Short mmCIF file of C-alpha atoms in Angstrom, two decimals:
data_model
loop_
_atom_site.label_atom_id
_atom_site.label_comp_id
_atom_site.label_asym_id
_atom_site.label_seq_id
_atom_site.Cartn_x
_atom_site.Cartn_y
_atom_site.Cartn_z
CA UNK A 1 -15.32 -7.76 -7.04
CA UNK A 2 -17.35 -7.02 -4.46
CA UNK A 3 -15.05 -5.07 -1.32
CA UNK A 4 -16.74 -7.18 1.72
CA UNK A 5 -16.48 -10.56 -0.46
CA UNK A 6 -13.51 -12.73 1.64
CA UNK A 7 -14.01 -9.98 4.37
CA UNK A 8 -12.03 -7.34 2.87
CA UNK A 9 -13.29 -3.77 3.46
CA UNK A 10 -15.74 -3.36 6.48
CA UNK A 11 -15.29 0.27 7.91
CA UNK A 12 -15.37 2.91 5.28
CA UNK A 13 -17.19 6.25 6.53
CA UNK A 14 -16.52 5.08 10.25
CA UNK A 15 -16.37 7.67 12.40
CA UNK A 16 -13.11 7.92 15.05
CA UNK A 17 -12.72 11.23 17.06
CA UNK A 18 -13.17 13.81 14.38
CA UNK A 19 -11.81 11.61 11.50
CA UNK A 20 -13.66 9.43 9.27
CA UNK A 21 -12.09 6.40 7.97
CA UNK A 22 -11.42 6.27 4.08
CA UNK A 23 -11.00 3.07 2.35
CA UNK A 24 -14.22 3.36 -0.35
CA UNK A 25 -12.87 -0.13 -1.77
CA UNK A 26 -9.79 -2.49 -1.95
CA UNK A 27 -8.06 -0.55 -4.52
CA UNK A 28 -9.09 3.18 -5.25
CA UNK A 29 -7.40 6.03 -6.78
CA UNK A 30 -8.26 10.08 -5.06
CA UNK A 31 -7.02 13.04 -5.48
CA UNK A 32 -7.43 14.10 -1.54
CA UNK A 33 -5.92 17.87 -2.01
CA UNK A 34 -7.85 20.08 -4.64
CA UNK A 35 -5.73 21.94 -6.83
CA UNK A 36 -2.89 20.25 -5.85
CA UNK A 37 -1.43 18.16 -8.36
CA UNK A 38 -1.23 14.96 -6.31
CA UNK A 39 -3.17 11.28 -6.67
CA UNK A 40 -3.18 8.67 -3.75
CA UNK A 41 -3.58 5.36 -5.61
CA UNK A 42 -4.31 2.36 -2.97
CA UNK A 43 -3.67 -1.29 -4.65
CA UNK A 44 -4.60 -4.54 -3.53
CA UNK A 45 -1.99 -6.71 -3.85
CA UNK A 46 -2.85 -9.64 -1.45
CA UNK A 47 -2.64 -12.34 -4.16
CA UNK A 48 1.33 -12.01 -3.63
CA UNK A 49 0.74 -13.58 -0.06
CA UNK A 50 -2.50 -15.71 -0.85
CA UNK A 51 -1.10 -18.81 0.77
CA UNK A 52 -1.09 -16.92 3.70
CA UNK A 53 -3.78 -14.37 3.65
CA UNK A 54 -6.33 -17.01 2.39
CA UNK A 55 -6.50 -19.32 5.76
CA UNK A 56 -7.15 -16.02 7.68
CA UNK A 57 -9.77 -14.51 5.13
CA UNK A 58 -11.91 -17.82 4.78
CA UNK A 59 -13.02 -17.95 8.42
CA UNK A 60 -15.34 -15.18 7.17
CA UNK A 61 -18.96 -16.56 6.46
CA UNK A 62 -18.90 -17.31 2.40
CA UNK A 63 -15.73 -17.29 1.43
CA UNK A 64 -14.49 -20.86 0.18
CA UNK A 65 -10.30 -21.12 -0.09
CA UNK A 66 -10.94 -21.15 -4.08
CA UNK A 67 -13.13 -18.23 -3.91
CA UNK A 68 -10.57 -16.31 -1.94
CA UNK A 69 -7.67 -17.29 -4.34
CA UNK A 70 -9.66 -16.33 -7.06
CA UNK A 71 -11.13 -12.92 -5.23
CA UNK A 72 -7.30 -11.99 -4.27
CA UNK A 73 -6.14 -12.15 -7.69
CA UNK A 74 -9.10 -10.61 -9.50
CA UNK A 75 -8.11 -7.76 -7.36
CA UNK A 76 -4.82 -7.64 -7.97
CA UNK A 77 -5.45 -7.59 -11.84
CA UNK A 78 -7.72 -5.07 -11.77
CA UNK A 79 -5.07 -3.16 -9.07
CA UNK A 80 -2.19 -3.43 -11.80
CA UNK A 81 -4.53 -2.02 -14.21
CA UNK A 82 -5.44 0.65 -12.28
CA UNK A 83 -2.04 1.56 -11.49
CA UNK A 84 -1.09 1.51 -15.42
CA UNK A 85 -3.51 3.64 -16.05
CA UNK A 86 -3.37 6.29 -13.85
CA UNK A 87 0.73 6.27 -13.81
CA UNK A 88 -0.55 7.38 -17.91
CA UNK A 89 -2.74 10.04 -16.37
CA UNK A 90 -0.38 11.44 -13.93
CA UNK A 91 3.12 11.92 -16.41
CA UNK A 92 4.63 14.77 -15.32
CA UNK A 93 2.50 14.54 -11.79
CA UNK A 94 2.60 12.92 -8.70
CA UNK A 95 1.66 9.92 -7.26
CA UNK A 96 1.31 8.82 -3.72
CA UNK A 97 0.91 4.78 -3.80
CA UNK A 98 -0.04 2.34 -0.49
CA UNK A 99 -0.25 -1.01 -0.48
CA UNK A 100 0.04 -3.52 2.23
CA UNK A 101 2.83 -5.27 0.49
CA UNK A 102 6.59 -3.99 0.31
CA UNK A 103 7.92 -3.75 -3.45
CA UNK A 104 9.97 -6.83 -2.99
CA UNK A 105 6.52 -8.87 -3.24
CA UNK A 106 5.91 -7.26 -6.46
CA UNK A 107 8.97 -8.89 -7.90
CA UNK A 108 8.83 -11.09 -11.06
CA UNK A 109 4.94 -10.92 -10.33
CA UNK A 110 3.40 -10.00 -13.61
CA UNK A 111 -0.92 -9.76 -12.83
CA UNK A 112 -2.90 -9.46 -16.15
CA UNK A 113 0.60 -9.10 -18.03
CA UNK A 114 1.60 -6.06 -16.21
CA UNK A 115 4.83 -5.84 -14.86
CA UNK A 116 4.09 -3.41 -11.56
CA UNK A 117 7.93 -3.09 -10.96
CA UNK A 118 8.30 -1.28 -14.24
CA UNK A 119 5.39 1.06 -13.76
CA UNK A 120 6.89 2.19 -10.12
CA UNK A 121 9.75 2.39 -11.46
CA UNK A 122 8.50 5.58 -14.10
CA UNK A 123 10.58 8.37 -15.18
CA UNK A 124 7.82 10.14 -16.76
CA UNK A 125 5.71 10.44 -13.03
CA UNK A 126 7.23 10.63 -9.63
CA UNK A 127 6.32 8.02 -7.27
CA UNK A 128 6.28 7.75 -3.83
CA UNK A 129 5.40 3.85 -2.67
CA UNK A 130 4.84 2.82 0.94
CA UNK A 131 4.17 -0.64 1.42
CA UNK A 132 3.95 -2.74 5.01
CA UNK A 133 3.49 -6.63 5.81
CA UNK A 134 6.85 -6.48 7.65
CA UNK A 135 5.99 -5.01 11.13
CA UNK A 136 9.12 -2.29 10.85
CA UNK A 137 9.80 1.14 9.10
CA UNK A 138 12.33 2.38 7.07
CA UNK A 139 12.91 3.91 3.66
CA UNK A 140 14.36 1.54 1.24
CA UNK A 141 17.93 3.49 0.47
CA UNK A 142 18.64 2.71 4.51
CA UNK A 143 19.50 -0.91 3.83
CA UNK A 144 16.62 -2.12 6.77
CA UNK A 145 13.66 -2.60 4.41
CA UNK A 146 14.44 -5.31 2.47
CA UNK A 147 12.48 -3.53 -0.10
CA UNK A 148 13.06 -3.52 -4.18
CA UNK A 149 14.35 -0.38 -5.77
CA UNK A 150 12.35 1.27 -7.93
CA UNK A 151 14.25 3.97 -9.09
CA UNK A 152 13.93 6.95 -9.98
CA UNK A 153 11.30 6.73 -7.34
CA UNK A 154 11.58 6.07 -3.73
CA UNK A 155 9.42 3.80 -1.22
CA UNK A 156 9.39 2.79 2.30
CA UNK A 157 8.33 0.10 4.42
CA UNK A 158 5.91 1.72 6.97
CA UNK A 159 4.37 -1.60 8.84
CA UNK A 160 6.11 -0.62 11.82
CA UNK A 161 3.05 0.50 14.75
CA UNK A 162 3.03 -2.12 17.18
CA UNK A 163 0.79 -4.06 17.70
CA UNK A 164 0.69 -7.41 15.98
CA UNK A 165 4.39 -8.01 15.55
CA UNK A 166 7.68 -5.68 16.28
CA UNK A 167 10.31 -7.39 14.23
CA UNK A 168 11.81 -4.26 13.77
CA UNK A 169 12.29 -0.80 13.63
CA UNK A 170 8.86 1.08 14.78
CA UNK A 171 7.79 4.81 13.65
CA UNK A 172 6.16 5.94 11.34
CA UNK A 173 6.98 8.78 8.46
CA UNK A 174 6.23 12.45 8.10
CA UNK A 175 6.90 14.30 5.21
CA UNK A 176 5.45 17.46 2.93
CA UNK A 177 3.55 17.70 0.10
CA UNK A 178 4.46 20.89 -1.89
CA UNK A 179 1.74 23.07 -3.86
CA UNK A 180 3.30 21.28 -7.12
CA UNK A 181 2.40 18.21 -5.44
CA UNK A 182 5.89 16.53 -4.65
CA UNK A 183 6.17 14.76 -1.62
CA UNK A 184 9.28 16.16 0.25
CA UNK A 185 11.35 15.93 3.35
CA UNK A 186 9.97 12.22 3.83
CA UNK A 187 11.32 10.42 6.72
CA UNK A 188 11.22 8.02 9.40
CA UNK A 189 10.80 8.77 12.91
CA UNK A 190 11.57 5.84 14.61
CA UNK A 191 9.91 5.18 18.48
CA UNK A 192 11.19 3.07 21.17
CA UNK A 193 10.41 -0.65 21.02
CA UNK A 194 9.00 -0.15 24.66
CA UNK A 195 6.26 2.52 23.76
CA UNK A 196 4.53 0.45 21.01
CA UNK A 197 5.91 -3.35 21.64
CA UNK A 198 4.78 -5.77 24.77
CA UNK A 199 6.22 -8.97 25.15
CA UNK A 200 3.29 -11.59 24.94
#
């Protein structure tokens, strides 16, 4: 589907500073690192929260409520898809994978027959998952994210910058990719509540 249909993707390319935004759709797959054995695969998942994100996305000029349900989980079919087939491409690699929804969303959901769980949850690639929505961060083995296993691999719940809503921990994570392309020494460094929350 089309990325700006329902308001979705507006500021690929933009320029801030001397970065340039990179979002080329609402669910991509790069390889940002050449040589390095390491994909970044970027899902949309907002049909796990369509009840929600709908109300929000059809004040955009266009987009009816059924055309927005429909829209959200297009996307999230062709997503799963996307993420079957390049956790295929990548055994024995790496993947990096974002979404905007924790791993406990992706529970029991099943788009196009794919069971997204499972596919995180590969022995044959490692996975590194970092999902948001809940306006805190934390890695998933601390007991704060509320997150879904999906071992072998690890995620973390990285929604936590301010902003919007601080209902809990705020940081953000650093961590190293290797030349073999694991992602190592991942962690959270959590910030004071008072540098990045105001009270209303």
């Amino acid at each position: 589907s089309d990325p700006k249909q329902c308001h979705q993707v507006q500021k690929h390319g933009a320029r801030h500073r001397n970065t340039s935004w990179y979002m080329p759709s609402t669910y991509y797959h790069a390889r940002p690192l050449p040589g390095v054995n390491i994909e970044v695969v970027a899902l949309d998942m907002n049909a796990a929260d369509a009840s929600k994100s709908c109300p929000w996305l059809v004040q955009s000029e266009g987009c009816s409520p059924a055309q927005c349900l429909r829209t959200l989980a297009e996307r999230e079919v062709a997503s799963a898809r996307m993420l079957r087939e390049r956790v295929a491409a990548n055994r024995g690699g790496n993947l990096l994978v974002v979404s905007h929804y924790p791993t406990d969303f992706l529970l029991g959901r099943r788009p196009g027959g794919i069971d997204t769980i499972g596919l995180l949850r590969s022995h044959e690639t490692r996975i590194s998952y970092f999902g948001g929505h809940r306006h805190a961060t934390a890695a998933h083995e601390s007991g704060y994210a509320g997150t879904a296993s999906i071992a072998p691999n690890r995620n973390w719940l990285t929604g936590g910058g301010g902003g919007w809503a601080c209902d809990g921990q705020q940081g953000f994570l650093v961590g190293e990719i290797m030349a073999d392309g694991r992602a190592v020494n991942v962690e959270t460094v959590l910030i004071d509540d008072a540098r990045c929350c105001t009270d209303p």
